[in-house]
Amino acid sequence: MNRRTILKLVGTLPLTLWLPHALAQSAGTPTLKFSELYGRVTVRGVEYSDKIKALSGQTVRMSGYMAPPLKPKLDFFVLTKQPMSTCPFCTTAADWPADIVLVIMPRGRELDPTTRGLQITGRLDIGVKKDEDTGFVSLVRLYADGVTAGG
Amino acid sequence: MKYLLSLALLVCSAASAADLKVYPYDGAKFVPGQRFDLRIEVENVQNFQGATVTLDGQPVAGLVQTTTKPTSVEWALRGQSLPTGLHELSVRYRDAAGEATKTARWYVVPAAAARAKNVILFIGDGLGWNTVNAARLVAHPYNPANGTATGQLAMMSGLSGMATVTTSSYDSALADSANTASSIATGQKIQVNALNVYPDNTADTLDNPRVETITAMLKRSMGKGVGIVSSAFGVDATPAAFASYTRRRGDYQAIADQYFKGDVQPDVLLIGGSRDFIPSTAPGSRRKDTTDWITDSQKQGYTFVSTRTELNAANTNKLFGLFNIDNVPSYLDRAQYKTGEALGDFGDMPYLWDSTKKAVETLEKNPNGFFLMVEAGMIDKYEHPLDWQRAVWDVLELDKTVEWAKEYAKTHPDTLILVTADHAHSLSVFGGYDATKGPGKREAVGVYESAGFPTYGDKRDANGLPLPETARTYAVGFAAVPDYCETYLGRRIFLDPAVSNGKSGAEAGFVPNPKICEEGAVTRTGNLPPTANQGVHTADPLPLFAFGPGSENFFGMMDQTDLFFSMARALGLDGTRSR
């Protein structure tokens, strides 16, 4: 079964896109909402919330949508609160919202792009970090353990 | 020009295949003393043998020659200016393939006697005629008893001048905000995405040949104060066009730097988008270095403010305000919806009239007068995603600001007020809409007499503006659209009309935002390429409304570049003078 077939299946069923550890979805995993990422955002910059600081380094669960992809296969993608059309990597006047999360897939693991709502479980990492290949600067990252459709 | 070139080809025994380009372009117009960079570029060079460059028959001295690649040769001479009259630059070029010539004619207009001391230039981004009209219909509905107008927008009443403005860019019939604002700022046709520069053949976007802006000239030759106000992020094209030079409007960091290190250095800068002015070490910054313009601007004598309260309390000669990390949210989000999603922690942002009033109070301390550009920047930002209500209410905020400016001019009759736009969008009011039957019901759209009279204004907000939610509204739509779901009504939480189809490469495209479709909507098939995710600018003409001294210079059909010359004429701008 190739990835195209998987994507077609996802279109009909709330399937697991990739979930090696079924237990990762267990009740014990704390949930993080987009509205909980930041404490204050002022003209001098962004402050992380107490909750995100406390959860940093831990495995958390987040729901969101995949921002428009630039590549056919994704070893990382941008998770957004709402489905959106803005390309986060494009330097245009239309800029991406502050509350985005970079989801990094494990080495050698890629996803197909999807418009469906996604649930991510993964290790939370915060702080300013620049991807050397794309120049993309992220403030919040999830090193994914599992990605499921729906939610 | 083509005629001249073919003539040259005929008379030359061996015409070179070389491709000559001359900037300023043939047909360019200037104000006396307006500075520009001369650049000559030759491509397809075959063993370059020499060139003669003459201006009005005299050899041009000081040209710096470069060879950026084996097949090109270029010359540049920066900071030139010319006196009134017709001028002709001739380039005679020779290489192994023969000779090529190119001529550029430039006209420098005469200086005029000043009629106005101050100019307040309002630019509604995306404020085409139809958008102004939609705002008028909302703010001043017709009397249902007899169909007569109950009022007019401040920007369209008590006029002393009015014009219809056409737009185009150097390289396209369609325009973006960068080239249109640059045309207003310099009187030149400029490329899409460029700010106050001509094209060149180098990759560096900051080294292109420049044309001096009206703001730089007014400061240099007349000592006037300059202010820039925008509700958009501050390095966006329209505010940037009045203080910076780049081939690429996305050079945000360089534009931010030019505000404080360039040839304008506005005395007042009140904008959104702090992320381009804070160091890269601050989370949320878009800069790549550690420059902190909030701190450094204060070393340059600016008073820094970041809230409406601080702005209103400021009393200074140099004022720098950043009111949001991104764009200042739309009027509806600030004044009516007030959702945490839109406002975040920015609970005390100024209205456009607050910023304009404080800018004028600050600038009028300069005895030489001032030039203030005020951009209502979010009109366009909400027309692109087809959110006509957020766009139109930002026009109403602009109109209330114009109303204040007209009051100011009553006691300061040496002030010229202009209200215009940079480009249009395809917004149109085509019917009424019975909101009680909606959202998304085509049957609720009424046309002609069944449209009736909308009921906007039955309730008003704290600023006296109508609420968008009312029983009978207008059916408003856009001509240029992606595939999207139409509900005919607005929403408290902004949503993009189209979202990615999840594909990349040749299959990449956009589909209607499912969240909007769920509201109950008519699916509308787009007419833009599938790669478009939002509406686009149109070539429709724009209104210009003028009030006060010098407004007789704004009349009839005008090209956008004419606005520069009419403002220069009203102010008696002569760049050959030093104050």
XYZ file of C-alpha atoms in Angstrom:
730
model
C 0.000 0.000 0.000
C 1.591 3.243 -1.065
C 1.078 6.628 0.560
C -1.483 7.767 -2.006
C -3.652 4.836 -1.032
C -3.283 5.766 2.589
C -4.348 9.318 1.839
C -7.428 8.069 0.005
C -8.357 5.928 2.963
C -7.946 8.864 5.276
C -10.511 10.650 3.161
C -13.167 8.181 4.238
C -12.213 7.057 7.717
C -10.882 8.786 10.814
C -7.698 6.816 10.484
C -4.409 6.900 12.189
C -1.953 8.573 9.824
C 0.944 7.371 11.819
C 0.814 6.066 15.360
C 3.517 3.630 16.400
C 2.713 3.881 20.076
C -1.003 3.368 20.522
C -0.605 4.209 24.171
C 0.469 7.737 23.311
C -3.193 8.631 23.033
C -3.896 7.379 26.496
C -5.705 9.581 28.939
C -2.532 10.556 30.737
C -1.150 12.775 27.975
C -1.745 16.449 28.771
C -3.584 18.466 26.117
C -2.278 21.832 24.967
C -4.540 24.300 23.183
C -3.452 27.028 20.800
C -4.905 29.617 23.164
C -2.602 28.292 25.892
C 0.705 28.783 24.048
C 1.484 32.309 25.112
C 1.128 34.360 28.237
C 1.361 37.868 26.873
C 2.150 39.146 23.407
C 3.381 42.731 23.494
C 5.095 44.979 20.960
C 8.368 43.868 22.541
C 7.712 40.234 21.679
C 6.065 37.075 22.803
C 6.046 35.572 26.295
C 5.404 31.893 26.815
C 2.539 30.869 29.094
C 3.210 29.248 32.444
C 1.484 26.110 31.169
C 3.691 25.733 28.113
C 6.816 26.386 30.172
C 5.751 23.678 32.637
C 5.035 21.207 29.833
C 8.231 21.875 27.891
C 10.133 18.651 27.292
C 7.057 16.521 27.999
C 4.798 14.661 25.609
C 1.620 16.624 24.904
C -1.360 16.407 22.574
C -2.481 19.195 20.254
C -5.253 19.531 17.659
C -5.004 21.694 14.559
C -4.678 21.887 10.827
C -1.753 21.482 8.483
C -0.713 24.718 6.788
C -0.301 24.607 2.999
C 2.663 22.395 2.245
C 5.490 23.199 -0.120
C 6.734 19.679 -0.589
C 5.047 16.461 -1.700
C 6.240 14.693 1.436
C 6.514 16.321 4.793
C 9.179 15.612 7.355
C 7.932 18.713 9.147
C 4.871 20.912 8.812
C 3.172 23.877 10.414
C 0.151 23.216 12.620
C -2.399 26.043 12.725
C -5.450 26.682 14.862
C -7.769 27.235 11.887
C -7.527 25.790 8.415
C -5.762 28.522 6.482
C -4.540 29.377 3.031
C -1.466 31.353 3.964
C 1.795 29.716 3.093
C 3.976 30.101 6.157
C 7.178 29.876 4.172
C 6.304 32.503 1.598
C 7.634 35.997 2.104
C 4.571 37.974 1.197
C 2.495 40.638 2.856
C 0.170 37.924 4.056
C 2.001 36.675 7.076
C 1.207 33.733 9.231
C -0.343 34.147 12.659
C 1.837 34.144 15.750
C 0.212 31.037 17.171
C 1.623 28.333 14.953
C 3.393 25.157 15.978
C 6.109 23.409 13.991
C 5.588 19.630 13.932
C 8.754 17.665 13.251
C 8.435 14.079 12.105
C 11.010 11.497 13.236
C 13.979 10.970 10.928
C 12.972 8.988 7.844
C 9.261 9.388 8.570
C 7.132 11.471 6.262
C 3.451 12.356 5.962
C 1.200 13.106 3.033
C -0.317 16.565 3.048
C -3.921 16.651 4.254
C -6.690 19.196 4.797
C -8.197 17.253 7.674
C -8.051 18.232 11.275
C -5.126 16.511 12.974
C -4.234 15.371 16.450
C -0.568 15.341 17.236
C 1.159 13.765 20.171
C 4.759 14.636 20.629
C 7.520 16.096 22.746
C 7.084 19.808 23.304
C 10.036 22.125 22.708
C 9.972 25.915 23.072
C 12.367 28.796 22.383
C 13.425 30.625 19.220
C 14.834 28.129 16.736
C 15.733 28.637 13.093
C 15.644 25.836 10.544
C 18.894 26.203 8.640
C 17.523 24.729 5.408
C 14.428 26.886 5.068
C 15.268 29.835 7.334
C 11.938 29.213 9.033
C 11.897 30.516 12.599
C 9.713 28.677 15.086
C 8.814 29.437 18.682
C 6.968 26.207 19.570
C 7.777 22.752 18.242
C 6.352 19.265 18.628
C 8.649 16.303 17.931
C 5.863 13.970 16.858
C 5.220 10.504 18.267
C 1.899 10.127 16.499
C -0.377 11.914 14.087
C -4.041 11.008 13.732
C -6.763 12.512 11.606
C -9.821 14.026 13.211
C -10.134 16.167 16.252
C 11.118 54.926 -28.921
C 10.688 51.853 -31.077
C 10.624 54.131 -34.099
C 13.873 55.765 -33.032
C 15.544 52.459 -32.413
C 14.570 51.061 -35.809
C 15.832 54.240 -37.407
C 19.144 53.728 -35.658
C 19.270 50.165 -36.880
C 18.738 51.328 -40.427
C 21.468 53.955 -40.428
C 24.090 51.806 -38.727
C 26.129 49.688 -41.070
C 26.349 46.945 -38.454
C 23.743 46.982 -35.734
C 24.837 45.331 -32.510
C 22.641 42.614 -31.042
C 23.263 44.146 -27.644
C 20.222 44.987 -25.525
C 20.410 48.498 -24.062
C 18.389 49.700 -21.102
C 18.392 53.226 -19.682
C 16.945 54.349 -16.339
C 15.213 56.724 -15.701
C 13.051 55.313 -18.501
C 12.211 57.267 -21.633
C 9.277 59.561 -20.870
C 10.035 59.964 -17.148
C 8.970 63.241 -15.529
C 10.568 64.978 -12.563
C 10.287 67.971 -10.272
C 13.263 70.380 -10.502
C 16.111 69.092 -8.344
C 14.453 65.714 -7.693
C 17.292 63.249 -7.275
C 17.523 60.070 -9.293
C 20.136 57.442 -10.072
C 21.167 57.122 -13.714
C 21.771 53.567 -14.835
C 22.624 52.144 -18.242
C 22.713 48.404 -18.774
C 23.803 46.447 -21.830
C 23.164 42.715 -22.144
C 24.362 40.293 -24.879
C 27.719 42.060 -25.099
C 30.241 40.722 -27.650
C 33.708 42.156 -27.031
C 32.720 45.552 -25.717
C 34.587 48.288 -27.607
C 33.314 51.492 -26.069
C 30.324 53.714 -25.438
C 29.494 57.391 -25.513
C 26.892 58.773 -23.140
C 25.686 62.331 -23.623
C 23.125 64.413 -21.777
C 21.688 67.254 -23.847
C 24.656 66.827 -26.216
C 27.357 67.003 -23.531
C 29.356 63.950 -22.381
C 28.242 62.629 -18.990
C 31.112 62.628 -16.521
C 31.471 60.426 -13.483
C 29.781 57.276 -14.788
C 30.991 54.211 -12.914
C 31.312 51.170 -15.169
C 30.765 47.604 -13.934
C 30.630 44.166 -15.511
C 28.388 41.932 -13.445
C 28.724 39.016 -15.872
C 30.818 38.281 -18.998
C 27.938 39.225 -21.292
C 26.975 42.522 -19.699
C 28.307 45.982 -19.035
C 26.670 48.655 -16.897
C 27.171 52.238 -15.852
C 25.729 53.995 -12.824
C 25.733 57.536 -11.555
C 23.807 58.186 -8.392
C 22.123 61.286 -7.020
C 21.568 63.225 -10.235
C 19.034 65.993 -10.754
C 18.017 68.336 -13.542
C 16.582 71.817 -13.978
C 13.212 72.550 -15.585
C 12.940 71.623 -19.237
C 13.220 68.780 -21.697
C 16.385 66.694 -21.445
C 17.755 63.933 -23.616
C 20.212 61.212 -22.697
C 21.851 59.391 -25.613
C 23.850 56.194 -25.397
C 25.971 55.121 -28.378
C 27.400 51.673 -27.756
C 29.873 49.646 -29.825
C 30.995 46.032 -29.713
C 32.171 43.328 -32.126
C 28.642 42.945 -33.439
C 28.364 46.597 -34.367
C 26.730 49.650 -32.870
C 23.576 50.213 -30.880
C 22.011 53.432 -29.655
C 19.334 54.326 -27.158
C 17.760 57.643 -26.251
C 15.756 58.564 -23.172
C 13.888 61.852 -22.946
C 12.984 63.302 -19.570
C 10.835 66.285 -18.752
C 11.375 68.374 -15.634
C 8.269 70.368 -14.777
C 8.501 74.041 -13.723
C 8.336 74.823 -10.024
C 5.133 76.541 -8.921
C 4.344 79.051 -6.195
C 3.175 77.321 -3.022
C -0.543 77.368 -2.310
C -0.494 75.006 0.676
C 1.865 74.708 3.619
C 0.735 71.302 4.851
C -0.578 68.175 3.185
C -2.499 65.370 4.832
C -2.646 62.524 2.335
C -5.072 59.749 3.230
C -4.563 56.503 1.326
C -7.225 53.862 1.716
C -5.464 50.669 0.683
C -7.818 48.998 -1.780
C -10.278 51.916 -1.593
C -11.766 51.727 -5.080
C -14.855 53.758 -5.986
C -17.165 50.825 -5.260
C -15.671 50.312 -1.820
C -16.189 53.980 -0.958
C -19.736 53.632 -2.224
C -20.422 50.539 -0.126
C -19.266 52.455 2.944
C -21.537 55.361 2.024
C -24.523 53.018 1.675
C -23.838 51.504 5.097
C -23.141 54.752 6.947
C -25.905 56.802 5.365
C -28.745 54.528 4.282
C -31.457 55.954 2.074
C -34.627 57.281 3.627
C -37.128 54.424 3.124
C -39.956 56.958 2.838
C -38.676 58.492 -0.384
C -35.329 56.938 -1.351
C -33.307 60.087 -0.732
C -29.862 60.000 0.817
C -29.715 60.647 4.545
C -26.165 61.934 4.403
C -22.763 61.707 2.790
C -19.393 60.456 3.885
C -17.142 63.228 5.167
C -14.639 62.369 2.455
C -17.179 63.073 -0.298
C -18.856 66.210 1.010
C -17.668 69.816 0.859
C -15.122 68.996 -1.821
C -12.963 71.593 -3.495
C -11.450 69.135 -5.945
C -12.152 65.675 -7.208
C -10.517 63.343 -9.696
C -10.678 59.820 -10.998
C -7.316 58.110 -10.798
C -6.029 55.336 -13.036
C -3.289 52.941 -12.004
C -0.700 50.792 -13.690
C 2.780 49.611 -12.921
C 5.967 49.849 -15.004
C 5.660 46.192 -15.959
C 1.933 45.430 -15.690
C -1.500 46.912 -16.298
C -2.377 45.594 -12.859
C -0.789 47.111 -9.829
C 0.216 46.226 -6.300
C 0.474 48.562 -3.337
C 4.237 48.919 -3.654
C 4.346 50.388 -7.136
C 1.172 52.442 -6.736
C 2.275 54.065 -3.493
C 5.690 54.620 -5.098
C 4.014 56.355 -8.045
C 2.292 58.713 -5.610
C 5.572 59.212 -3.730
C 7.871 59.791 -6.731
C 5.821 60.479 -9.875
C 7.375 57.471 -11.631
C 6.013 54.212 -12.967
C 7.509 51.485 -10.788
C 7.661 47.690 -11.090
C 5.309 45.430 -9.140
C 6.840 44.731 -5.708
C 9.334 47.618 -5.958
C 9.512 50.734 -3.795
C 10.813 53.925 -5.435
C 13.430 52.170 -7.576
C 13.892 51.249 -11.232
C 14.848 47.734 -12.378
C 18.471 46.646 -12.583
C 20.373 43.501 -13.545
C 21.863 42.717 -10.146
C 20.492 40.272 -7.595
C 20.836 42.751 -4.736
C 17.379 44.238 -4.199
C 18.714 47.219 -2.255
C 21.153 48.568 -4.875
C 18.624 49.439 -7.583
C 18.532 52.940 -9.104
C 16.465 55.179 -6.833
C 14.133 58.118 -7.347
C 13.786 60.620 -4.541
C 10.408 60.640 -2.777
C 8.274 63.717 -2.154
C 8.812 63.240 1.574
C 12.610 63.228 1.246
C 12.495 66.295 -1.001
C 10.153 68.251 1.253
C 12.424 67.547 4.181
C 15.644 68.302 2.291
C 14.632 71.385 0.333
C 11.888 72.920 2.464
C 12.574 71.628 5.977
C 9.051 70.327 6.400
C 8.095 67.717 8.958
C 7.107 64.257 7.728
C 4.693 61.849 9.358
C 3.668 58.319 8.439
C 0.648 56.607 10.007
C -0.671 53.178 9.101
C -2.901 50.536 10.614
C -0.983 47.866 8.716
C 2.341 46.457 9.848
C 4.744 49.341 9.495
C 7.106 47.987 6.857
C 4.212 47.162 4.545
C 4.309 48.687 1.062
C 2.265 51.869 1.449
C 3.972 53.335 4.525
C 7.344 52.043 3.250
C 6.876 53.904 -0.051
C 7.175 57.203 1.785
C 10.541 56.460 3.404
C 12.385 53.604 1.724
C 13.865 52.179 -1.459
C 13.994 48.529 -2.484
C 13.264 46.257 -5.433
C 11.513 43.830 -3.098
C 8.783 45.010 -0.755
C 9.491 41.967 1.406
C 12.848 43.414 2.526
C 11.200 44.114 5.848
C 14.307 44.457 7.967
C 15.964 46.856 5.514
C 12.788 48.934 5.301
C 12.598 49.150 9.093
C 16.211 50.329 9.156
C 15.608 52.902 6.422
C 12.917 54.555 8.565
C 15.659 55.546 10.987
C 18.715 55.693 8.716
C 17.312 56.677 5.309
C 16.791 60.007 3.564
C 13.366 60.693 5.133
C 13.552 59.660 8.800
C 9.954 60.653 9.534
C 9.354 62.823 12.593
C 6.235 60.787 13.332
C 5.888 57.056 12.669
C 2.739 55.442 14.098
C 2.275 51.892 12.819
C 1.663 48.234 13.596
C 4.061 45.358 13.156
C 6.622 45.654 15.918
C 8.120 42.290 14.945
C 10.344 44.065 12.397
C 11.654 46.536 14.971
C 12.581 44.223 17.865
C 15.795 42.165 18.059
C 15.897 38.627 16.680
C 16.451 37.403 20.239
C 12.903 38.472 21.189
C 10.451 35.639 20.437
C 8.173 36.820 17.644
C 10.785 39.024 15.966
C 11.137 38.824 12.195
C 14.589 40.429 12.207
C 17.786 38.535 11.576
C 19.989 40.802 13.696
C 19.904 42.158 17.213
C 18.966 45.730 16.309
C 16.347 47.047 18.713
C 14.660 50.070 17.164
C 12.443 50.600 20.207
C 15.563 51.361 22.237
C 17.675 52.866 19.462
C 14.941 55.215 18.250
C 14.844 56.773 21.689
C 18.590 57.450 21.405
C 17.728 59.316 18.190
C 15.320 61.511 20.130
C 12.037 59.737 19.476
C 9.442 59.339 22.182
C 8.190 55.748 22.027
C 4.549 54.841 22.621
C 2.773 51.489 22.344
C -0.794 52.127 23.528
C -3.594 54.570 22.818
C -3.216 55.971 26.329
C 0.509 56.618 25.856
C -0.120 58.064 22.409
C -2.741 60.515 23.605
C -0.473 61.638 26.462
C 2.598 62.167 24.281
C 3.945 65.694 23.836
C 7.100 65.630 21.777
C 8.688 66.631 18.466
C 9.578 63.105 17.336
C 7.163 60.281 17.915
C 7.475 56.546 17.247
C 4.505 54.305 17.991
C 4.086 50.557 17.572
C 0.626 49.377 18.548
C 0.681 45.697 17.709
C 3.213 42.972 16.967
C 1.397 42.506 13.605
C -1.259 44.497 11.787
C -3.583 46.568 13.944
C -6.814 44.515 13.814
C -9.804 45.771 11.847
C -12.139 48.439 13.256
C -14.871 45.856 13.849
C -12.464 43.692 15.839
C -11.239 46.641 17.914
C -14.520 48.476 18.480
C -17.306 45.913 18.271
C -16.322 42.235 18.342
C -13.398 42.636 20.777
C -12.623 38.913 20.743
C -9.488 37.708 22.453
C -8.671 35.863 19.251
C -8.368 39.113 17.282
C -7.056 41.460 19.954
C -4.883 39.184 22.058
C -3.154 41.242 24.729
C -3.462 44.452 22.716
C -6.396 45.898 24.584
C -5.523 49.584 24.152
C -4.897 50.319 20.491
C -5.557 53.732 18.939
C -8.170 54.435 16.319
C -6.923 55.925 13.086
C -8.269 59.300 14.178
C -6.231 59.157 17.410
C -3.009 58.535 15.495
C -3.800 61.171 12.878
C -4.652 63.807 15.466
C -1.491 63.173 17.479
C 0.624 63.101 14.325
C -0.714 66.510 13.297
C -0.260 67.934 16.810
C 3.344 66.755 16.721
C 4.150 67.849 13.180
C 2.523 71.276 13.344
C 5.245 72.363 15.745
C 7.491 72.621 12.686
C 7.164 76.217 11.401
C 7.935 75.070 7.840
C 4.830 72.907 7.672
C 4.388 69.181 7.248
C 3.488 66.251 5.025
C 1.471 63.503 6.698
C 0.560 60.240 4.976
C -2.176 58.269 6.721
C -2.899 54.799 5.428
C -6.071 52.908 6.289
C -4.126 49.760 5.604
C -6.547 47.042 6.586
C -9.224 47.738 3.962
C -7.172 45.813 1.409
C -6.154 43.183 3.932
C -9.819 42.216 4.339
C -10.838 42.676 0.704
C -8.295 40.045 -0.318
C -10.059 37.351 1.760
C -13.490 38.666 0.625
C -14.467 39.945 4.109
C -16.327 42.979 2.829
C -17.667 44.003 6.234
C -14.298 44.300 7.947
C -13.075 46.212 4.888
C -16.017 48.613 4.755
C -16.004 49.382 8.470
C -12.337 50.310 8.141
C -13.448 52.796 5.468
C -15.871 54.219 8.029
C -13.013 54.558 10.524
C -11.024 56.363 7.827
C -13.976 58.627 7.102
C -14.272 59.663 10.741
C -10.570 60.486 10.583
C -11.076 62.585 7.447
C -13.894 64.368 9.270
C -11.435 65.338 12.016
C -8.888 66.527 9.438
C -11.506 68.699 7.736
C -12.279 70.291 11.098
C -8.555 70.900 11.637
C -8.304 72.571 8.242
C -11.045 75.020 9.214
C -8.636 76.592 11.700
C -5.559 75.819 9.576
C -6.643 76.889 6.087
C -3.141 76.380 4.681
C -3.664 72.604 4.870
C -4.451 70.553 1.765
C -6.310 67.314 2.469
C -6.379 64.497 -0.053
C -8.221 61.194 0.190
C -7.430 58.554 -2.392
C -6.368 54.951 -2.824
C -3.549 52.883 -4.212
C -5.610 50.347 -6.168
C -9.098 48.890 -6.217
C -10.699 45.537 -5.469
C -13.668 44.021 -7.253
C -16.174 44.695 -4.457
C -19.694 45.533 -5.577
C -23.076 46.087 -3.914
C -25.604 44.258 -6.078
C -28.677 43.736 -3.945
C -30.264 43.598 -0.533
C -30.040 40.642 1.819
C -32.623 39.494 4.316
C -30.373 38.463 7.176
C -33.253 36.811 9.007
C -33.335 34.154 6.261
C -29.584 33.617 6.071
C -26.805 32.798 6.120
C -26.085 31.524 2.684
C -29.578 31.550 1.155
C -29.697 32.839 -2.395
C -33.449 33.340 -1.947
C -32.656 35.970 0.688
C -30.922 38.131 -1.925
C -33.241 40.833 -3.235
C -32.490 42.723 -6.435
C -33.863 46.033 -7.727
C -36.966 47.071 -5.799
C -37.032 43.818 -3.851
C -33.718 44.865 -2.339
C -35.627 47.465 -0.342
C -33.710 49.691 2.017
C -31.243 48.164 4.482
C -31.577 48.920 8.169
C -27.980 49.735 9.048
C -27.779 52.338 11.770
C -30.713 51.073 13.819
C -28.069 50.382 16.447
C -24.726 52.156 16.757
C -21.486 51.560 18.609
C -19.726 53.870 21.074
C -18.128 55.787 18.196
C -21.462 56.348 16.483
C -20.824 53.860 13.695
C -23.530 51.382 12.681
C -23.394 47.717 13.658
C -23.024 45.198 10.816
C -25.688 42.927 12.313
C -29.082 44.120 11.224
C -32.192 42.563 9.723
C -31.844 43.916 6.194
C -28.318 44.168 4.869
C -26.744 44.524 1.443
C -25.734 41.693 -0.833
C -22.091 42.466 -1.501
C -19.733 40.352 -3.533
C -16.444 40.323 -5.350
C -15.836 39.745 -9.053
C -12.417 38.113 -8.690
C -12.617 35.095 -6.396
C -11.191 31.648 -5.667
C -13.604 28.755 -5.067
C -15.294 29.649 -1.783
C -18.467 29.362 0.267
C -20.619 32.516 0.280
C -22.774 33.202 3.335
C -23.562 36.854 2.427
C -22.999 37.701 6.090
C -19.942 38.527 8.140
C -18.605 36.659 11.137
C -17.100 37.641 14.462
C -14.130 35.350 14.008
C -12.243 35.954 10.779
C -11.782 32.930 8.519
C -9.913 32.592 5.244
C -12.339 31.931 2.367
C -10.145 29.202 0.869
C -7.718 26.706 2.307
C -5.016 24.525 0.841
C -6.152 21.401 -1.000
C -3.307 19.602 0.706
C -1.431 19.002 -2.527
C 1.858 20.355 -3.716
C 3.658 20.982 -6.972
C 1.449 21.025 -10.081
C -1.559 19.785 -8.113
C -1.385 22.503 -5.460
C -4.535 24.547 -5.159
C -7.198 25.782 -2.807
C -10.657 24.650 -1.807
C -13.474 26.464 0.044
C -12.837 26.723 3.768
C -14.959 23.881 5.201
C -15.620 25.866 8.382
C -17.395 28.554 6.355
C -19.265 26.010 4.259
C -20.609 24.493 7.498
C -22.287 27.797 8.346
C -24.729 27.216 5.511
C -23.442 28.695 2.316
C -23.654 28.888 -1.432
C -20.606 27.290 -3.003
C -19.249 29.686 -5.577
C -16.915 28.548 -8.313
C -13.926 30.792 -8.608
C -12.698 32.569 -11.702
C -9.073 32.959 -10.652
C -6.384 30.355 -11.272
C -6.678 27.386 -8.888
C -3.469 28.567 -7.225
C -5.216 31.732 -5.987
C -6.423 31.575 -2.408
C -8.016 35.028 -2.241
C -9.316 37.941 -4.310
C -6.933 40.151 -6.257
C -6.460 43.826 -7.052
C -8.320 45.200 -10.053
C -7.523 47.793 -12.686
C -10.680 49.751 -11.780
C -10.282 53.514 -11.387
C -10.029 55.170 -7.992
C -11.580 58.248 -6.468
C -9.591 61.224 -5.253
C -11.239 63.768 -2.972
C -9.464 67.080 -2.306
C -10.064 69.827 0.228
C -8.302 73.142 0.673
C -5.557 75.144 -1.017
C -4.019 73.550 -4.084
C -6.947 71.221 -4.583
C -7.540 72.799 -8.015
C -4.535 70.691 -9.103
C -6.673 67.565 -8.695
C -9.253 67.422 -11.449
C -10.684 65.080 -14.058
C -8.874 61.938 -15.123
C -5.443 61.622 -13.561
C -2.771 58.982 -13.785
C -1.467 58.003 -10.388
C 1.928 59.565 -11.133
C 0.116 62.905 -11.610
C -0.767 62.917 -7.911
C 2.906 63.435 -7.102
C 3.200 66.399 -9.462
C -0.054 67.950 -8.252
C 1.064 67.672 -4.623
C 4.460 69.141 -5.552
C 2.695 71.992 -7.349
C 0.355 72.673 -4.404
C 3.313 72.796 -2.018
C 5.579 74.800 -4.341
C 8.149 72.027 -4.180
C 11.480 72.916 -5.790
C 14.202 70.390 -5.108
C 16.938 72.730 -6.313
C 16.511 74.792 -3.169
C 18.120 74.120 0.123
C 16.082 75.447 2.996
